[in-house]
Amino acid sequence: MQTLPTASSPDATATPSYGMEDWRSGYRSQPEEFAYWIDEVEGEIPVALTGTLFRNGPGLLDVQGQPVSHPFDGDGMISSIAFHQGRAYYCNRFVQTEGYVAEKAAGKPLYRGVFGTQKPGGFWANLFDLRLKNIANTHVIYWGKKLLALWEAAEPHRLDPETLETLGLDYLDGLLEPGDAFAAHPRIAPGQPDQGLEPRLVNFSVKTGLSSTITIHEFATSGSCVKSYHRSIPGFAFMHDFAITPNYAVFFQNPVGFNPFPFLLGLKGAGECVQFNPKATTKIILIPRHSDEPIQSIEAPAGFVFHHANAFEQDGQVFVDSIVYDSFPTLDEGMTFEAVDFDKVPAGQLWRFELDLTAETAEATCLIARSCEFPALHPQQVGQPYRYLYIGAAHAPTGNAPLQALLKHDLATGEEQLWSEAPRGFMGEPVFVPRPGSSAEDDGWLLCLTYNAARQCSDLIILAAQDITAGPIARLQLKHHVPYGLHGSFTPNYFGPEFAVAGEPA
Ligand code: CO
């Protein structure tokens, strides 16, 4: 069994493709809320692009003036960009979580953050304060006529898709109890019209301790839950994401433990108490979606995975493509995220795990050695064999660095295309939108919210996925910045303002 992964060593003589001040400036709080037609557009927005892109991420990097220790602790802010007839409308709103509203009213931090942000008052104020603040900052999806802001350790918040107004916590028609978790990484199994299969949204939650219970929910397009099932596995589990195939839900049980004492004592956030054990193995857990057959647990080399690109079944084997770090990315004691030395934290790389379900073995191959994160693909290929992967990547082929480029990887030939926003641009997660009526897997657009340090503002870039080296076919310049975000999704429903006359905004 090989060691995972081989970190590519940086070229010490190379000039960095970015400036630290530029990178840091994308992590300024954005307290303002906007709503406007985007008038500054270079190139042309495709007229056939109709629908709404929703994005989530920390809008504030401080709580009432006190900086957060980690961006993952920042209050969730939703952005929407609605496309119609070659025009685009931008809107952003904070999710009015209980914590956000209470802290705003109090004018001071009232909660501890999962990633280490402490309340003022030191040891005694944080001791045994185990309340989690549901910050709703990780993902946003439109499903079953509901727009939901997701954060993995608590209930979703429902928002109005047109105004982004917060409607409240959503218990999914009684499926969830108050305080229940609902992961931030649902997968949508595409419909197979020829087999009479409708699309399904599949999501999970994990209850962990000495053993862990994974609960999986599957939802019809109406939003109603069609089935829920759960399985238990031994040991602690930190699972941010999963993957699906037609027959399995696939989870990686990373080789990490949890030392609760610094958290209970108020010295650290829960996320800081996760400890990586390089001597242990990763366990790949396959849970059958349609039967009570036993789960399979297959050992793979140690590595840490937040995100999976995709999984599929072929010739009786299961393939899983995942972004692997050689350890759990943590910061040194007392260090703020803004002072991070990219050369000293692990870089993500794309690895393929080929699972032999009979022999219960896993073979791992590195597909993309360049530092990369935030994978995307054609929605119809989710859980299916696929050819094209799109992913945020470092500008340089070796070493660790912020994401500045977009990479298209052809899994059939290994060919790659790169579009880089370096030196002053920084890349966010791409979202692939198929061109209506298209049949080729890469016939569509990539929508990426980038940060442009030269303008100190964000740009939404649209690239034709068949040739990303040609650069954006449209660059929409926002009037402000959106702090580096996490995840987002696209719906073909247009949620911008009504058009009074065809082609003319009201
Ligand atoms: Co994620």
Short mmCIF file of C-alpha atoms and ligand atoms in Angstrom, two decimals:
data_model
loop_
_atom_site.label_atom_id
_atom_site.label_comp_id
_atom_site.label_asym_id
_atom_site.label_seq_id
_atom_site.Cartn_x
_atom_site.Cartn_y
_atom_site.Cartn_z
CA MET A 1 0.00 0.00 0.00
CA GLN A 2 1.49 3.32 -1.01
CA THR A 3 1.88 6.36 1.17
CA LEU A 4 -0.57 9.19 0.61
CA PRO A 5 -0.09 11.77 -0.75
CA THR A 6 3.29 12.89 -1.99
CA ALA A 7 3.30 16.59 -1.27
CA SER A 8 4.81 18.41 -4.20
CA SER A 9 7.73 20.44 -2.97
CA PRO A 10 7.73 24.14 -3.73
CA ASP A 11 10.36 25.64 -5.97
CA ALA A 12 12.24 27.83 -3.48
CA THR A 13 13.50 30.12 -6.22
CA ALA A 14 10.09 30.76 -7.76
CA THR A 15 8.44 34.14 -7.24
CA PRO A 16 5.05 33.71 -5.57
CA SER A 17 2.13 34.24 -7.92
CA TYR A 18 0.32 36.40 -5.33
CA GLY A 19 0.93 38.94 -2.60
CA MET A 20 -0.06 38.16 1.00
CA GLU A 21 -1.63 41.63 1.43
CA ASP A 22 -3.76 41.03 -1.66
CA TRP A 23 -4.81 37.61 -0.39
CA ARG A 24 -5.65 38.93 3.10
CA SER A 25 -7.74 41.77 1.68
CA GLY A 26 -10.28 39.20 0.45
CA TYR A 27 -10.96 38.33 4.08
CA ARG A 28 -12.34 41.73 5.11
CA SER A 29 -15.81 41.69 6.68
CA GLN A 30 -18.65 42.76 4.37
CA PRO A 31 -21.33 44.13 6.72
CA GLU A 32 -23.42 45.74 3.96
CA GLU A 33 -26.34 44.25 2.08
CA PHE A 34 -26.86 45.14 -1.58
CA ALA A 35 -29.40 44.59 -4.38
CA TYR A 36 -28.72 45.94 -7.91
CA TRP A 37 -28.49 45.17 -11.62
CA ILE A 38 -24.86 44.49 -12.50
CA ASP A 39 -24.01 47.15 -15.09
CA GLU A 40 -20.24 46.75 -15.30
CA VAL A 41 -19.83 43.77 -17.62
CA GLU A 42 -16.82 42.96 -19.80
CA GLY A 43 -17.85 40.63 -22.63
CA GLU A 44 -21.38 39.29 -22.89
CA ILE A 45 -23.55 37.24 -20.58
CA PRO A 46 -24.97 34.33 -22.64
CA VAL A 47 -28.65 34.99 -23.36
CA ALA A 48 -29.35 31.26 -22.93
CA LEU A 49 -28.05 31.37 -19.34
CA THR A 50 -31.22 31.57 -17.25
CA GLY A 51 -31.46 30.91 -13.56
CA THR A 52 -29.96 31.85 -10.23
CA LEU A 53 -26.56 31.21 -8.72
CA PHE A 54 -26.63 31.09 -4.92
CA ARG A 55 -23.43 31.29 -2.87
CA ASN A 56 -22.75 30.98 0.85
CA GLY A 57 -19.76 31.84 3.00
CA PRO A 58 -18.67 33.89 5.99
CA GLY A 59 -19.77 37.49 5.38
CA LEU A 60 -18.16 38.76 8.58
CA LEU A 61 -14.65 37.95 9.77
CA ASP A 62 -15.39 39.58 13.11
CA VAL A 63 -18.12 39.34 15.70
CA GLN A 64 -19.05 42.85 16.77
CA GLY A 65 -15.47 44.01 16.23
CA GLN A 66 -13.70 40.97 17.67
CA PRO A 67 -11.88 39.11 14.86
CA VAL A 68 -12.82 35.44 14.41
CA SER A 69 -9.97 32.94 14.83
CA HIS A 70 -10.95 31.10 11.67
CA PRO A 71 -13.12 32.07 8.68
CA PHE A 72 -15.26 28.96 9.30
CA ASP A 73 -16.56 30.82 12.40
CA GLY A 74 -17.85 33.79 10.37
CA ASP A 75 -21.61 34.49 10.13
CA GLY A 76 -23.22 33.11 6.98
CA MET A 77 -24.03 35.56 4.18
CA ILE A 78 -25.89 34.49 1.05
CA SER A 79 -25.27 36.07 -2.35
CA SER A 80 -27.53 35.49 -5.32
CA ILE A 81 -26.89 36.37 -8.95
CA ALA A 82 -29.97 35.95 -11.13
CA PHE A 83 -29.51 35.68 -14.91
CA HIS A 84 -32.17 36.53 -17.46
CA GLN A 85 -31.90 37.54 -21.12
CA GLY A 86 -28.25 38.49 -20.90
CA ARG A 87 -28.59 40.54 -17.73
CA ALA A 88 -27.69 39.77 -14.11
CA TYR A 89 -29.02 40.96 -10.76
CA TYR A 90 -26.98 40.76 -7.55
CA CYS A 91 -28.34 40.52 -4.01
CA ASN A 92 -26.80 39.59 -0.65
CA ARG A 93 -28.27 39.12 2.84
CA PHE A 94 -27.02 37.76 6.13
CA VAL A 95 -28.78 34.69 7.44
CA GLN A 96 -30.65 35.99 10.49
CA THR A 97 -29.56 33.17 12.77
CA GLU A 98 -30.43 33.30 16.46
CA GLY A 99 -26.75 33.97 17.23
CA TYR A 100 -26.30 36.69 14.60
CA VAL A 101 -29.41 38.54 15.78
CA ALA A 102 -28.53 38.19 19.49
CA GLU A 103 -24.90 39.30 19.05
CA LYS A 104 -25.96 42.26 16.93
CA ALA A 105 -28.43 43.33 19.63
CA ALA A 106 -25.89 42.81 22.42
CA GLY A 107 -23.08 44.52 20.50
CA LYS A 108 -20.64 41.82 21.62
CA PRO A 109 -19.80 38.14 21.01
CA LEU A 110 -22.05 35.75 22.96
CA TYR A 111 -20.93 32.37 21.58
CA ARG A 112 -17.77 30.38 21.14
CA GLY A 113 -16.88 29.37 17.60
CA VAL A 114 -16.31 25.75 16.57
CA PHE A 115 -12.95 26.74 15.08
CA GLY A 116 -11.55 28.52 18.11
CA THR A 117 -13.15 31.95 18.28
CA GLN A 118 -13.64 32.56 21.99
CA LYS A 119 -15.99 34.84 23.85
CA PRO A 120 -14.24 37.71 25.62
CA GLY A 121 -13.62 37.12 29.30
CA GLY A 122 -10.98 34.40 28.97
CA PHE A 123 -10.96 31.01 30.64
CA TRP A 124 -13.89 31.46 33.01
CA ALA A 125 -16.25 32.90 30.42
CA ASN A 126 -15.60 29.99 28.02
CA LEU A 127 -15.40 27.16 30.56
CA PHE A 128 -18.06 24.51 29.88
CA ASP A 129 -19.91 26.78 27.45
CA LEU A 130 -20.88 24.11 24.92
CA ARG A 131 -23.57 26.04 23.07
CA LEU A 132 -22.89 25.97 19.36
CA LYS A 133 -23.80 28.95 17.24
CA ASN A 134 -25.61 27.75 14.10
CA ILE A 135 -23.91 30.16 11.70
CA ALA A 136 -25.50 28.81 8.50
CA ASN A 137 -22.37 29.64 6.47
CA THR A 138 -21.42 26.57 4.42
CA HIS A 139 -23.76 25.82 1.53
CA VAL A 140 -27.04 26.96 0.00
CA ILE A 141 -29.39 24.84 -2.11
CA TYR A 142 -32.77 25.23 -3.78
CA TRP A 143 -34.75 22.00 -3.57
CA GLY A 144 -38.45 21.20 -3.25
CA LYS A 145 -39.31 24.92 -3.65
CA LYS A 146 -37.22 25.79 -0.58
CA LEU A 147 -33.99 27.76 -0.42
CA LEU A 148 -31.95 26.34 2.48
CA ALA A 149 -28.74 27.69 4.05
CA LEU A 150 -26.78 24.77 5.48
CA TRP A 151 -24.30 24.31 8.32
CA GLU A 152 -23.41 20.74 9.16
CA ALA A 153 -23.85 20.70 12.94
CA ALA A 154 -27.41 22.04 13.10
CA GLU A 155 -30.73 22.56 11.33
CA PRO A 156 -31.01 24.36 7.96
CA HIS A 157 -32.33 27.92 7.73
CA ARG A 158 -35.00 28.58 5.12
CA LEU A 159 -34.76 31.77 3.05
CA ASP A 160 -36.96 33.54 0.52
CA PRO A 161 -35.21 32.82 -2.83
CA GLU A 162 -36.13 36.26 -4.25
CA THR A 163 -35.29 38.54 -1.31
CA LEU A 164 -32.96 36.20 0.67
CA GLU A 165 -34.98 37.15 3.74
CA THR A 166 -34.61 34.56 6.52
CA LEU A 167 -37.85 32.67 7.15
CA GLY A 168 -36.53 30.63 10.09
CA LEU A 169 -35.16 27.21 10.94
CA ASP A 170 -36.55 24.46 8.73
CA TYR A 171 -37.30 21.01 10.15
CA LEU A 172 -37.96 19.43 6.74
CA ASP A 173 -41.62 18.68 7.40
CA GLY A 174 -40.93 17.21 10.84
CA LEU A 175 -38.02 15.01 9.75
CA LEU A 176 -35.60 16.87 12.04
CA GLU A 177 -35.97 17.53 15.77
CA PRO A 178 -34.73 20.79 17.28
CA GLY A 179 -30.93 20.61 17.50
CA ASP A 180 -30.60 17.84 14.89
CA ALA A 181 -27.74 18.08 12.42
CA PHE A 182 -28.14 18.15 8.63
CA ALA A 183 -24.90 18.06 6.64
CA ALA A 184 -23.84 20.91 4.36
CA HIS A 185 -23.06 18.61 1.43
CA PRO A 186 -26.18 17.12 -0.11
CA ARG A 187 -25.72 15.27 -3.40
CA ILE A 188 -28.30 15.23 -6.14
CA ALA A 189 -28.63 11.85 -7.84
CA PRO A 190 -29.65 12.77 -11.40
CA GLY A 191 -32.86 11.37 -12.78
CA GLN A 192 -32.65 8.55 -15.34
CA PRO A 193 -35.72 9.25 -17.50
CA ASP A 194 -35.18 6.07 -19.57
CA GLN A 195 -35.45 4.02 -16.38
CA GLY A 196 -38.30 6.08 -14.95
CA LEU A 197 -36.07 7.35 -12.14
CA GLU A 198 -36.58 10.83 -10.70
CA PRO A 199 -33.73 12.91 -9.28
CA ARG A 200 -33.13 12.48 -5.56
CA LEU A 201 -31.45 14.80 -3.10
CA VAL A 202 -29.41 12.68 -0.68
CA ASN A 203 -27.96 14.10 2.54
CA PHE A 204 -26.74 12.82 5.89
CA SER A 205 -25.97 13.60 9.51
CA VAL A 206 -23.44 12.07 11.89
CA LYS A 207 -23.72 11.55 15.64
CA THR A 208 -20.26 10.77 16.92
CA GLY A 209 -18.46 9.69 20.06
CA LEU A 210 -16.87 6.32 20.85
CA SER A 211 -18.95 5.01 17.97
CA SER A 212 -20.69 6.97 15.22
CA THR A 213 -24.13 6.75 13.67
CA ILE A 214 -24.62 7.96 10.12
CA THR A 215 -28.21 8.80 9.14
CA ILE A 216 -29.04 9.23 5.46
CA HIS A 217 -32.15 10.97 4.10
CA GLU A 218 -33.32 10.85 0.50
CA PHE A 219 -35.76 13.46 -0.85
CA ALA A 220 -38.00 13.57 -3.91
CA THR A 221 -38.09 16.67 -6.12
CA SER A 222 -41.23 17.73 -4.24
CA GLY A 223 -39.05 18.08 -1.13
CA SER A 224 -40.70 15.20 0.71
CA CYS A 225 -38.43 12.64 2.35
CA VAL A 226 -38.84 9.28 0.64
CA LYS A 227 -36.59 7.31 2.95
CA SER A 228 -34.26 7.58 5.93
CA TYR A 229 -31.88 4.90 7.14
CA HIS A 230 -28.97 4.75 9.55
CA ARG A 231 -25.91 2.64 10.22
CA SER A 232 -23.33 2.64 13.03
CA ILE A 233 -19.57 2.33 12.77
CA PRO A 234 -16.96 2.04 15.52
CA GLY A 235 -14.90 5.10 16.47
CA PHE A 236 -15.01 8.88 16.16
CA ALA A 237 -15.99 10.28 12.77
CA PHE A 238 -15.40 13.74 11.35
CA MET A 239 -17.28 13.69 8.03
CA HIS A 240 -17.88 16.92 6.18
CA ASP A 241 -18.89 15.45 2.83
CA PHE A 242 -19.82 12.16 1.19
CA ALA A 243 -20.35 10.76 -2.29
CA ILE A 244 -23.09 8.70 -3.87
CA THR A 245 -23.36 6.06 -6.58
CA PRO A 246 -26.61 4.42 -7.74
CA ASN A 247 -26.18 1.73 -5.05
CA TYR A 248 -24.03 3.25 -2.30
CA ALA A 249 -23.50 6.23 -0.05
CA VAL A 250 -19.72 6.50 0.40
CA PHE A 251 -18.05 8.04 3.46
CA PHE A 252 -14.40 8.48 4.40
CA GLN A 253 -13.69 7.94 8.09
CA ASN A 254 -10.52 10.01 8.31
CA PRO A 255 -7.86 8.81 10.77
CA VAL A 256 -8.60 11.49 13.33
CA GLY A 257 -9.41 11.38 17.00
CA PHE A 258 -11.09 13.93 19.21
CA ASN A 259 -9.68 15.16 22.49
CA PRO A 260 -12.66 16.87 24.12
CA PHE A 261 -10.90 18.32 27.14
CA PRO A 262 -9.57 21.60 25.71
CA PHE A 263 -13.06 22.16 24.26
CA LEU A 264 -14.86 21.38 27.52
CA LEU A 265 -12.44 23.58 29.41
CA GLY A 266 -13.08 26.42 27.00
CA LEU A 267 -9.48 26.59 25.79
CA LYS A 268 -10.14 25.56 22.21
CA GLY A 269 -12.99 25.32 19.76
CA ALA A 270 -14.33 21.84 18.99
CA GLY A 271 -12.80 21.92 15.51
CA GLU A 272 -9.37 22.55 17.03
CA CYS A 273 -9.56 19.37 19.13
CA VAL A 274 -9.47 17.08 16.09
CA GLN A 275 -6.16 15.21 16.03
CA PHE A 276 -4.77 13.47 12.97
CA ASN A 277 -3.13 10.07 13.38
CA PRO A 278 -0.83 9.40 10.40
CA LYS A 279 -0.18 5.84 11.63
CA ALA A 280 -3.83 4.85 11.36
CA THR A 281 -5.69 4.19 8.10
CA THR A 282 -8.57 5.93 6.42
CA LYS A 283 -11.68 3.74 6.37
CA ILE A 284 -13.89 3.98 3.31
CA ILE A 285 -17.44 3.13 4.39
CA LEU A 286 -19.97 1.96 1.81
CA ILE A 287 -23.59 2.05 2.95
CA PRO A 288 -26.09 0.33 0.62
CA ARG A 289 -28.84 2.73 -0.46
CA HIS A 290 -31.43 0.11 -1.37
CA SER A 291 -30.93 -2.88 0.93
CA ASP A 292 -30.18 -3.98 4.47
CA GLU A 293 -26.97 -5.67 3.33
CA PRO A 294 -24.07 -5.10 5.75
CA ILE A 295 -21.94 -2.03 5.27
CA GLN A 296 -18.43 -2.49 3.90
CA SER A 297 -15.41 -0.82 5.46
CA ILE A 298 -12.30 -0.79 3.26
CA GLU A 299 -8.93 0.44 4.50
CA ALA A 300 -6.94 3.00 2.54
CA PRO A 301 -3.70 4.89 3.25
CA ALA A 302 -3.96 7.68 5.85
CA GLY A 303 -5.03 11.05 4.51
CA PHE A 304 -7.54 13.75 5.36
CA VAL A 305 -10.50 14.46 3.10
CA PHE A 306 -13.01 17.30 3.34
CA HIS A 307 -14.47 17.01 -0.14
CA HIS A 308 -15.18 14.34 -2.70
CA ALA A 309 -15.40 15.20 -6.40
CA ASN A 310 -17.53 12.21 -7.43
CA ALA A 311 -17.98 8.45 -7.14
CA PHE A 312 -19.26 5.88 -9.60
CA GLU A 313 -19.62 2.15 -10.25
CA GLN A 314 -17.93 0.44 -13.18
CA ASP A 315 -17.23 -3.26 -13.90
CA GLY A 316 -18.25 -4.28 -10.40
CA GLN A 317 -15.89 -1.82 -8.76
CA VAL A 318 -16.52 1.49 -7.03
CA PHE A 319 -14.38 4.53 -7.83
CA VAL A 320 -14.15 7.56 -5.53
CA ASP A 321 -12.36 10.79 -6.49
CA SER A 322 -11.44 12.94 -3.48
CA ILE A 323 -9.31 15.92 -2.47
CA VAL A 324 -6.72 14.51 -0.07
CA TYR A 325 -4.48 16.36 2.42
CA ASP A 326 -1.58 14.52 4.02
CA SER A 327 -2.83 15.60 7.46
CA PHE A 328 -5.65 17.59 9.05
CA PRO A 329 -4.92 21.21 8.14
CA THR A 330 -4.46 23.08 11.43
CA LEU A 331 -2.82 26.30 12.47
CA ASP A 332 -0.05 26.55 15.02
CA GLU A 333 -1.08 27.44 18.58
CA GLY A 334 -2.06 31.08 18.86
CA MET A 335 -1.66 31.76 15.13
CA THR A 336 -4.41 33.59 13.27
CA PHE A 337 -5.50 32.33 9.87
CA GLU A 338 -4.36 35.58 8.28
CA ALA A 339 -0.75 34.83 9.20
CA VAL A 340 -0.79 31.37 7.61
CA ASP A 341 2.39 30.26 5.85
CA PHE A 342 1.08 28.36 2.83
CA ASP A 343 4.33 26.38 2.56
CA LYS A 344 3.72 24.94 6.03
CA VAL A 345 0.16 23.73 5.68
CA PRO A 346 -0.78 20.68 3.62
CA ALA A 347 -2.04 21.16 0.06
CA GLY A 348 -5.06 19.33 -1.34
CA GLN A 349 -4.52 16.96 -4.27
CA LEU A 350 -7.03 14.95 -6.27
CA TRP A 351 -6.73 11.17 -5.73
CA ARG A 352 -8.75 8.33 -7.22
CA PHE A 353 -9.61 5.37 -4.96
CA GLU A 354 -10.44 2.20 -6.83
CA LEU A 355 -12.36 -0.12 -4.53
CA ASP A 356 -12.50 -3.87 -5.08
CA LEU A 357 -15.63 -4.83 -3.14
CA THR A 358 -14.87 -8.56 -3.21
CA ALA A 359 -11.25 -8.38 -2.05
CA GLU A 360 -12.09 -5.31 0.10
CA THR A 361 -9.02 -3.45 -1.08
CA ALA A 362 -8.43 0.13 -2.18
CA GLU A 363 -5.88 1.30 -4.68
CA ALA A 364 -5.09 5.01 -4.71
CA THR A 365 -3.73 7.02 -7.64
CA CYS A 366 -2.94 10.73 -7.72
CA LEU A 367 -4.80 12.41 -10.59
CA ILE A 368 -4.01 16.07 -9.89
CA ALA A 369 -0.80 16.83 -7.96
CA ARG A 370 -1.27 20.60 -8.22
CA SER A 371 -2.75 22.13 -5.04
CA CYS A 372 -6.51 22.14 -5.62
CA GLU A 373 -9.88 22.31 -3.85
CA PHE A 374 -13.60 22.85 -4.61
CA PRO A 375 -14.38 20.30 -7.35
CA ALA A 376 -17.35 20.59 -9.74
CA LEU A 377 -18.83 18.53 -12.57
CA HIS A 378 -21.84 18.24 -14.87
CA PRO A 379 -24.87 17.65 -12.60
CA GLN A 380 -26.04 14.74 -14.78
CA GLN A 381 -22.76 12.87 -14.05
CA VAL A 382 -23.09 12.85 -10.25
CA GLY A 383 -22.65 9.22 -9.15
CA GLN A 384 -21.93 8.19 -12.74
CA PRO A 385 -18.76 7.58 -14.77
CA TYR A 386 -17.66 11.04 -15.92
CA ARG A 387 -15.00 12.61 -18.06
CA TYR A 388 -14.58 16.25 -17.04
CA LEU A 389 -13.71 17.65 -13.65
CA TYR A 390 -13.43 21.38 -12.90
CA ILE A 391 -11.64 22.55 -9.77
CA GLY A 392 -10.10 25.60 -8.10
CA ALA A 393 -6.29 25.34 -8.24
CA ALA A 394 -3.07 27.09 -7.37
CA HIS A 395 -1.46 29.15 -10.15
CA ALA A 396 1.84 27.25 -9.82
CA PRO A 397 2.03 23.50 -10.55
CA THR A 398 3.95 22.79 -7.33
CA GLY A 399 3.81 23.98 -3.74
CA ASN A 400 0.86 25.22 -1.71
CA ALA A 401 -0.76 28.59 -2.41
CA PRO A 402 -4.19 30.22 -2.40
CA LEU A 403 -6.54 29.16 -5.21
CA GLN A 404 -6.03 31.58 -8.11
CA ALA A 405 -6.81 29.39 -11.09
CA LEU A 406 -9.50 27.19 -12.53
CA LEU A 407 -8.42 23.77 -13.79
CA LYS A 408 -10.31 21.55 -16.22
CA HIS A 409 -9.11 17.95 -16.07
CA ASP A 410 -10.00 15.36 -18.71
CA LEU A 411 -10.16 12.08 -16.78
CA ALA A 412 -10.09 10.06 -20.01
CA THR A 413 -6.88 11.53 -21.46
CA GLY A 414 -5.28 13.35 -18.51
CA GLU A 415 -5.27 16.56 -20.57
CA GLU A 416 -5.64 19.76 -18.61
CA GLN A 417 -6.71 23.32 -19.32
CA LEU A 418 -5.97 26.16 -16.94
CA TRP A 419 -7.32 29.67 -16.56
CA SER A 420 -5.52 31.76 -13.96
CA GLU A 421 -6.56 35.03 -12.35
CA ALA A 422 -3.04 35.54 -10.93
CA PRO A 423 -1.35 37.69 -9.82
CA ARG A 424 -4.13 39.76 -8.23
CA GLY A 425 -7.18 37.53 -8.64
CA PHE A 426 -8.29 34.69 -6.34
CA MET A 427 -10.57 31.83 -7.39
CA GLY A 428 -13.70 30.57 -5.69
CA GLU A 429 -15.58 27.30 -6.15
CA PRO A 430 -16.70 26.79 -9.77
CA VAL A 431 -20.28 25.80 -10.57
CA PHE A 432 -20.95 24.05 -13.90
CA VAL A 433 -24.20 24.96 -15.68
CA PRO A 434 -25.11 22.85 -18.76
CA ARG A 435 -26.11 24.86 -21.82
CA PRO A 436 -29.83 24.22 -22.41
CA GLY A 437 -30.27 21.57 -25.09
CA SER A 438 -26.62 20.48 -24.96
CA SER A 439 -25.48 16.86 -25.10
CA ALA A 440 -21.67 17.04 -24.78
CA GLU A 441 -20.54 16.69 -21.17
CA ASP A 442 -18.50 19.91 -21.24
CA ASP A 443 -21.00 22.00 -23.24
CA GLY A 444 -21.93 24.62 -20.68
CA TRP A 445 -20.62 27.43 -18.53
CA LEU A 446 -18.51 27.69 -15.41
CA LEU A 447 -19.62 30.38 -12.98
CA CYS A 448 -16.94 31.44 -10.50
CA LEU A 449 -17.10 34.21 -7.94
CA THR A 450 -13.54 35.51 -7.78
CA TYR A 451 -11.87 38.19 -5.70
CA ASN A 452 -10.04 40.91 -7.61
CA ALA A 453 -7.47 42.50 -5.29
CA ALA A 454 -6.67 45.23 -7.84
CA ARG A 455 -10.24 46.55 -7.47
CA GLN A 456 -10.65 45.27 -3.88
CA CYS A 457 -13.97 43.96 -5.21
CA SER A 458 -15.35 40.65 -6.42
CA ASP A 459 -15.98 39.58 -10.02
CA LEU A 460 -18.33 36.87 -11.24
CA ILE A 461 -16.60 35.28 -14.22
CA ILE A 462 -18.37 33.10 -16.78
CA LEU A 463 -16.22 30.72 -18.84
CA ALA A 464 -17.23 28.45 -21.71
CA ALA A 465 -16.33 25.05 -20.28
CA GLN A 466 -15.20 23.61 -23.62
CA ASP A 467 -12.24 26.01 -23.72
CA ILE A 468 -11.41 27.69 -20.45
CA THR A 469 -8.00 28.79 -21.75
CA ALA A 470 -9.84 31.44 -23.81
CA GLY A 471 -10.67 33.20 -20.54
CA PRO A 472 -14.03 34.52 -19.36
CA ILE A 473 -16.67 35.20 -21.97
CA ALA A 474 -18.12 37.62 -19.41
CA ARG A 475 -16.70 39.31 -16.34
CA LEU A 476 -19.35 40.89 -14.12
CA GLN A 477 -17.81 43.46 -11.82
CA LEU A 478 -19.55 43.71 -8.47
CA LYS A 479 -19.57 47.09 -6.72
CA HIS A 480 -18.02 45.63 -3.56
CA HIS A 481 -16.21 42.54 -2.33
CA VAL A 482 -17.71 39.28 -1.13
CA PRO A 483 -15.32 37.63 1.37
CA TYR A 484 -13.88 34.29 0.17
CA GLY A 485 -16.81 31.89 0.33
CA LEU A 486 -17.48 28.20 0.66
CA HIS A 487 -20.14 26.48 -1.45
CA GLY A 488 -22.96 27.38 -3.78
CA SER A 489 -25.36 25.98 -6.36
CA PHE A 490 -27.31 26.94 -9.45
CA THR A 491 -30.99 26.54 -10.13
CA PRO A 492 -32.57 27.12 -13.57
CA ASN A 493 -35.30 29.13 -11.77
CA TYR A 494 -34.87 32.89 -12.19
CA PHE A 495 -35.29 34.68 -8.86
CA GLY A 496 -34.40 38.24 -9.87
CA PRO A 497 -36.82 41.17 -10.16
CA GLU A 498 -39.75 40.86 -12.54
CA PHE A 499 -39.32 42.10 -16.08
CA ALA A 500 -42.06 44.62 -16.99
CA VAL A 501 -41.41 44.35 -20.74
CA ALA A 502 -39.48 41.50 -22.33
CA GLY A 503 -35.78 42.36 -22.10
CA GLU A 504 -36.30 45.42 -19.91
CA PRO A 505 -35.98 45.31 -16.13
CA ALA A 506 -39.01 46.72 -14.32
CO CO B 1 -17.45 21.77 2.12
#
